[in-house]
XYZ file of C-alpha atoms in Angstrom:
387
model
C 0.160 0.289 -0.038
C 1.543 3.643 -1.129
C 1.289 6.242 1.539
C 1.195 9.949 0.859
C 0.645 13.105 3.462
C -1.798 16.174 2.969
C -2.659 18.940 5.533
C -6.316 17.905 4.334
C -8.288 15.545 2.910
C -11.802 16.053 1.439
C -13.715 12.849 1.470
C -16.143 13.118 -1.318
C -16.318 15.123 -4.447
C -19.846 16.459 -5.095
C -20.730 19.796 -5.001
C -20.024 20.806 -1.707
C -16.685 18.793 -1.244
C -15.487 20.847 -4.431
C -16.614 24.507 -3.220
C -14.781 23.516 0.046
C -11.634 22.407 -1.879
C -11.709 26.133 -4.201
C -12.281 27.933 -1.211
C -9.186 26.640 0.798
C -6.741 26.666 -2.257
C -7.529 30.549 -2.385
C -5.748 30.465 1.093
C -3.598 27.492 1.441
C 0.345 28.320 1.217
C 0.540 25.096 -0.896
C -2.607 24.017 -2.484
C -1.486 20.863 -3.525
C -1.447 19.583 -0.069
C -4.716 19.756 0.498
C -6.409 16.343 -1.330
C -9.558 16.099 -2.883
C -10.897 12.560 -2.910
C -13.205 11.438 -5.520
C -14.870 7.903 -5.629
C -15.374 6.402 -8.484
C -18.766 4.592 -9.615
C -18.466 1.106 -11.271
C -19.648 0.608 -14.950
C -22.557 -0.947 -13.513
C -23.944 1.903 -12.215
C -22.466 4.612 -14.787
C -26.255 6.070 -15.535
C -25.891 7.043 -11.905
C -22.848 9.490 -12.900
C -23.070 13.390 -12.259
C -23.515 14.198 -16.082
C -26.730 11.593 -15.999
C -27.918 13.107 -12.716
C -31.493 14.156 -13.046
C -32.151 16.356 -10.288
C -32.000 20.097 -10.469
C -31.295 22.321 -7.689
C -32.971 25.252 -6.003
C -29.974 27.680 -4.724
C -30.793 30.607 -2.853
C -29.395 34.006 -3.503
C -26.666 33.625 -0.837
C -25.605 30.231 -2.293
C -25.480 32.296 -5.889
C -23.469 35.090 -4.456
C -20.595 32.083 -3.040
C -20.519 30.303 -6.333
C -20.524 33.486 -8.472
C -17.058 34.515 -6.019
C -15.477 31.298 -7.074
C -16.437 31.398 -10.611
C -18.147 28.178 -10.329
C -21.716 29.771 -11.528
C -23.063 27.078 -14.310
C -23.812 28.439 -17.727
C -27.388 28.040 -17.545
C -29.861 29.177 -14.741
C -33.436 29.943 -14.182
C -34.076 32.996 -11.651
C -36.859 32.567 -8.712
C -38.399 36.241 -8.224
C -41.417 35.191 -6.462
C -42.387 32.282 -4.003
C -45.822 31.171 -3.576
C -46.643 28.628 -0.921
C -50.392 27.418 -0.216
C -52.267 24.204 1.066
C -54.310 22.308 -1.430
C -57.675 22.487 -0.325
C -57.356 25.083 2.595
C -57.574 28.331 2.566
C -54.225 30.538 3.171
C -51.294 31.468 1.301
C -47.944 33.078 1.269
C -46.268 35.270 -1.304
C -42.404 36.095 -1.173
C -41.223 38.805 -3.580
C -37.678 39.752 -4.431
C -38.939 43.244 -4.334
C -39.342 42.543 -0.605
C -35.590 42.319 0.240
C -34.102 44.698 -2.492
C -32.420 41.777 -4.453
C -32.232 40.844 -8.194
C -33.755 37.407 -7.238
C -34.598 35.037 -4.307
C -32.578 32.154 -5.885
C -32.200 30.376 -8.569
C -32.508 26.586 -10.185
C -29.537 25.293 -11.780
C -29.225 21.159 -13.091
C -27.042 19.269 -11.192
C -24.868 18.026 -14.057
C -24.833 21.748 -15.014
C -23.494 22.801 -11.562
C -21.249 19.496 -11.217
C -19.005 20.204 -14.399
C -18.904 24.081 -13.898
C -17.104 23.245 -10.300
C -15.153 19.854 -11.821
C -13.501 22.351 -14.407
C -12.423 24.889 -11.339
C -11.382 22.662 -9.563
C -9.045 21.250 -12.581
C -7.820 24.830 -12.257
C -7.289 25.411 -8.662
C -3.699 23.555 -7.753
C -5.351 20.942 -5.359
C -4.739 17.033 -5.377
C -7.485 15.243 -7.167
C -7.382 11.368 -6.398
C -10.118 9.158 -8.017
C -10.449 5.537 -7.169
C -12.907 3.446 -4.577
C -14.723 5.554 -2.094
C -12.478 6.284 0.939
C -12.798 5.097 4.072
C -11.225 6.498 7.812
C -8.983 3.752 9.243
C -8.251 5.729 12.217
C -7.188 8.989 14.209
C -4.819 10.032 16.932
C -3.389 13.131 18.452
C -1.498 13.815 15.314
C -3.574 12.918 12.302
C -6.079 10.612 10.555
C -5.141 7.566 8.364
C -7.315 7.287 5.448
C -7.444 4.310 2.881
C -8.519 4.988 -0.917
C -7.867 1.532 -2.629
C -4.232 0.384 -2.164
C -3.839 4.302 -1.418
C -3.043 5.204 2.123
C -3.072 8.971 3.058
C -1.906 10.412 6.119
C -3.832 13.487 6.961
C -3.837 16.810 9.746
C -7.084 17.172 8.909
C -10.012 15.111 7.213
C -13.335 16.506 5.745
C -16.262 13.964 5.136
C -18.589 15.642 2.347
C -20.667 12.907 1.149
C -22.688 10.237 2.411
C -25.818 10.082 4.108
C -26.054 12.078 7.229
C -25.152 9.489 10.027
C -27.137 7.392 12.432
C -27.588 10.059 15.403
C -30.903 11.482 14.098
C -32.929 9.665 11.574
C -36.296 9.722 10.602
C -38.341 8.185 7.692
C -40.978 10.358 6.231
C -42.711 7.469 4.395
C -42.375 9.585 1.324
C -41.284 9.353 -1.935
C -40.177 12.373 -4.455
C -41.270 12.184 -8.019
C -38.908 14.125 -10.088
C -40.014 15.196 -13.605
C -40.491 18.298 -16.028
C -43.934 19.973 -17.068
C -44.704 22.035 -19.456
C -47.185 24.758 -18.757
C -49.995 26.443 -21.090
C -49.806 29.617 -18.714
C -46.086 29.633 -17.766
C -44.983 32.469 -15.552
C -41.348 32.638 -15.566
C -39.745 33.468 -12.383
C -42.242 32.061 -9.982
C -41.732 29.202 -7.462
C -44.484 27.268 -5.825
C -44.644 25.111 -2.840
C -48.038 23.463 -2.581
C -48.466 21.292 0.085
C -51.220 18.527 0.057
C -52.085 15.506 2.258
C -49.636 13.098 1.086
C -46.642 15.596 0.906
C -45.530 19.171 -0.599
C -45.291 19.514 -4.294
C -42.940 21.780 -5.707
C -42.847 23.597 -9.453
C -39.400 25.348 -10.041
C -38.536 27.256 -13.125
C -36.774 25.238 -15.148
C -32.965 26.431 -15.850
C -33.419 25.297 -19.369
C -36.975 26.019 -20.904
C -38.597 28.950 -20.170
C -42.015 27.428 -20.473
C -41.302 24.539 -18.888
C -41.242 23.833 -14.881
C -39.422 21.392 -12.712
C -41.785 19.180 -10.801
C -40.616 17.775 -7.312
C -43.659 15.761 -6.076
C -43.674 14.121 -2.746
C -46.308 11.384 -1.873
C -47.121 8.141 -0.325
C -44.553 5.284 -1.588
C -47.161 3.574 -3.216
C -48.440 6.446 -4.787
C -45.224 7.844 -6.026
C -45.123 4.043 -7.694
C -48.605 4.530 -9.299
C -47.397 8.313 -10.479
C -44.278 7.118 -12.130
C -45.910 4.107 -13.725
C -48.606 6.104 -15.535
C -48.532 7.097 -18.955
C -48.284 10.462 -19.831
C -51.376 12.081 -20.412
C -52.880 10.210 -16.883
C -49.476 12.069 -15.294
C -50.206 15.082 -16.889
C -53.952 15.047 -15.749
C -53.057 13.837 -12.068
C -50.626 16.735 -11.953
C -52.794 19.590 -13.296
C -55.248 18.404 -10.623
C -53.192 18.299 -7.521
C -51.417 21.799 -8.317
C -54.584 23.551 -9.576
C -54.903 25.803 -12.769
C -52.357 28.807 -11.715
C -50.312 27.508 -14.742
C -53.372 26.586 -16.980
C -53.044 23.007 -17.964
C -49.726 21.134 -17.048
C -48.575 18.549 -19.509
C -45.529 16.416 -18.706
C -43.893 13.997 -21.632
C -40.277 13.838 -19.341
C -38.923 10.535 -17.601
C -40.050 10.399 -13.999
C -37.447 9.392 -11.508
C -38.291 8.273 -8.023
C -36.225 8.977 -4.623
C -37.197 7.958 -1.241
C -37.168 10.968 1.472
C -35.607 10.793 5.091
C -33.724 12.990 7.264
C -30.084 11.720 8.522
C -28.563 13.702 10.554
C -25.224 13.960 12.782
C -25.470 15.556 16.573
C -21.907 16.673 16.141
C -20.155 17.944 13.155
C -16.452 17.316 14.667
C -14.873 14.155 15.927
C -11.428 14.860 17.231
C -9.900 15.702 13.314
C -12.275 14.782 10.835
C -15.431 17.164 10.329
C -18.564 16.673 8.637
C -20.071 18.558 6.130
C -23.038 18.734 3.454
C -24.720 15.254 3.213
C -22.368 13.678 5.208
C -23.468 15.335 8.320
C -27.095 15.981 7.354
C -29.317 14.768 4.682
C -32.771 16.785 4.787
C -36.147 16.715 3.025
C -36.448 18.188 -0.559
C -39.353 20.956 0.989
C -37.889 24.540 0.526
C -34.919 23.072 -1.758
C -32.685 23.786 1.631
C -30.305 20.671 1.518
C -26.968 21.894 -0.653
C -27.728 25.545 0.633
C -26.833 24.320 4.230
C -24.208 21.945 2.922
C -22.143 24.963 1.061
C -22.813 27.571 4.344
C -20.950 24.672 6.079
C -18.185 24.537 3.776
C -18.034 27.979 3.713
C -17.540 28.496 7.574
C -15.483 25.374 7.416
C -13.053 27.079 4.791
C -12.893 30.250 7.105
C -11.793 28.263 10.066
C -9.151 26.192 8.818
C -7.821 28.956 6.412
C -6.509 30.733 9.705
C -4.637 27.609 10.514
C -3.391 26.181 7.025
C 0.011 28.355 7.171
C 0.756 26.776 10.700
C -0.465 22.978 10.190
C 1.914 21.703 12.815
C -0.363 23.545 15.551
C -3.465 21.749 16.620
C -6.582 22.227 14.143
C -8.584 21.604 17.550
C -9.595 25.483 18.191
C -10.484 25.775 14.480
C -12.780 22.889 14.330
C -14.176 23.830 17.407
C -14.929 27.332 15.899
C -16.576 26.109 13.071
C -18.723 23.411 14.923
C -19.979 26.121 17.494
C -20.713 28.436 14.644
C -22.467 26.107 12.863
C -25.097 24.889 15.439
C -27.751 27.317 15.390
C -28.288 27.216 11.434
C -28.224 23.713 11.516
C -30.932 23.344 14.228
C -33.207 26.026 12.560
C -33.019 24.651 9.117
C -33.272 20.936 9.810
C -36.255 21.640 11.946
C -38.231 23.703 9.527
C -37.459 21.137 6.984
C -38.460 18.105 9.551
C -41.503 20.189 10.398
C -43.306 21.341 7.190
C -44.005 18.220 5.019
C -45.100 16.316 8.448
C -47.217 19.309 9.880
C -48.983 19.712 6.527
C -49.800 16.446 5.845
C -51.351 15.074 9.277
C -54.891 14.881 7.480
C -55.988 16.200 11.036
C -58.605 19.402 9.761
C -57.860 21.575 12.589
C -54.020 21.318 12.078
C -54.653 22.150 8.608
C -56.928 24.951 8.980
C -54.128 26.091 11.649
C -51.384 25.754 8.946
C -53.678 27.867 6.262
C -54.065 30.499 8.919
C -50.070 30.425 9.291
C -49.845 31.004 5.746
C -52.170 34.021 5.915
C -50.550 35.381 8.874
C -47.123 35.284 6.794
C -48.723 37.091 4.013
C -50.275 39.949 5.723
C -47.612 40.645 8.523
C -44.453 41.778 6.746
C -42.531 41.362 10.089
C -43.700 37.843 10.801
C -42.768 37.050 6.785
C -39.375 38.482 6.663
C -37.499 36.038 9.086
C -38.639 33.105 7.131
C -38.127 34.654 3.841
C -34.535 35.973 4.942
C -33.909 32.139 5.799
C -34.670 30.758 2.556
C -32.697 33.749 1.060
C -29.611 33.329 2.576
C -29.640 30.992 5.673
C -28.342 32.574 8.958
C -24.647 32.886 8.553
C -21.732 33.436 11.123
């Protein structure tokens, strides 16, 4: 087994890991001493490669600013200037506009494959060491460092950052929901609008499509049985079901695109730091997709960790413990609030209990009528809690 030494090893080369690598490369005396470990998928699962990933991502304003500062914003995106939140079959709705906060957009929608390709190109230029092979694993850590194995290669690292995975086992919740992802065209499209409609089975989101102005990216959460039934419908039947669930605000919805189904669960670690190992992004928490907060939260993890480790990197012989403790403390509140909101919303709106659903409708109405009540939630959706 060959061995190499690095100051920092980032396990997982998804968007969050690549953003962290780019930010650290800017401040590291020697970017080559930062290793980004990319797990390669076997040929039998090539359809799961980033270039074929069907997901779209809702990026909030803060995430866009971060990616643009790294010259990593993808070529294609669709702006979100208004967000409409409603509940099927109940009164009450809330509307958030970009003009409320004097920003050009509340967020944007990008394709996963486009974002990944742009980040891949930028990482190739930044000077960090990119290592590809089987998924890396931590062998052990001691007071001086961490041993990591990737296939037949062993790395000795001062700090390890886990950025990909399934969130850990400390906190888990199975929502009893699967998400159906697809694309739909509307006869009365409204560019720049994002829609979150809560139903008794789960939220239904329609987002501006990054490639086609009259199309919308659909994220339809429902019971596993219902999701399987929806995925199996022919295009005409699925389009009718989608129009019935969403309503007529966009006219008639028509979907000819493939449909993909993903199970939904909460999975999170209580602590983001253990010794010399830090967890960010999906390795720290995997969230329900309601409100599109998962990747945005992960990017805030990466930005704050880069800030903390950037102060340590010029003298890596010193203990990284103070920097890692600073990072963990700074991220507690944002993680708690974001995970709490995305955990509560899909459950409380889907209780099936009329008094609860009416109370949710009144809450939406109250948010719409009272700007001081709406502002904290909207600002969190806009940029999260940053320290």
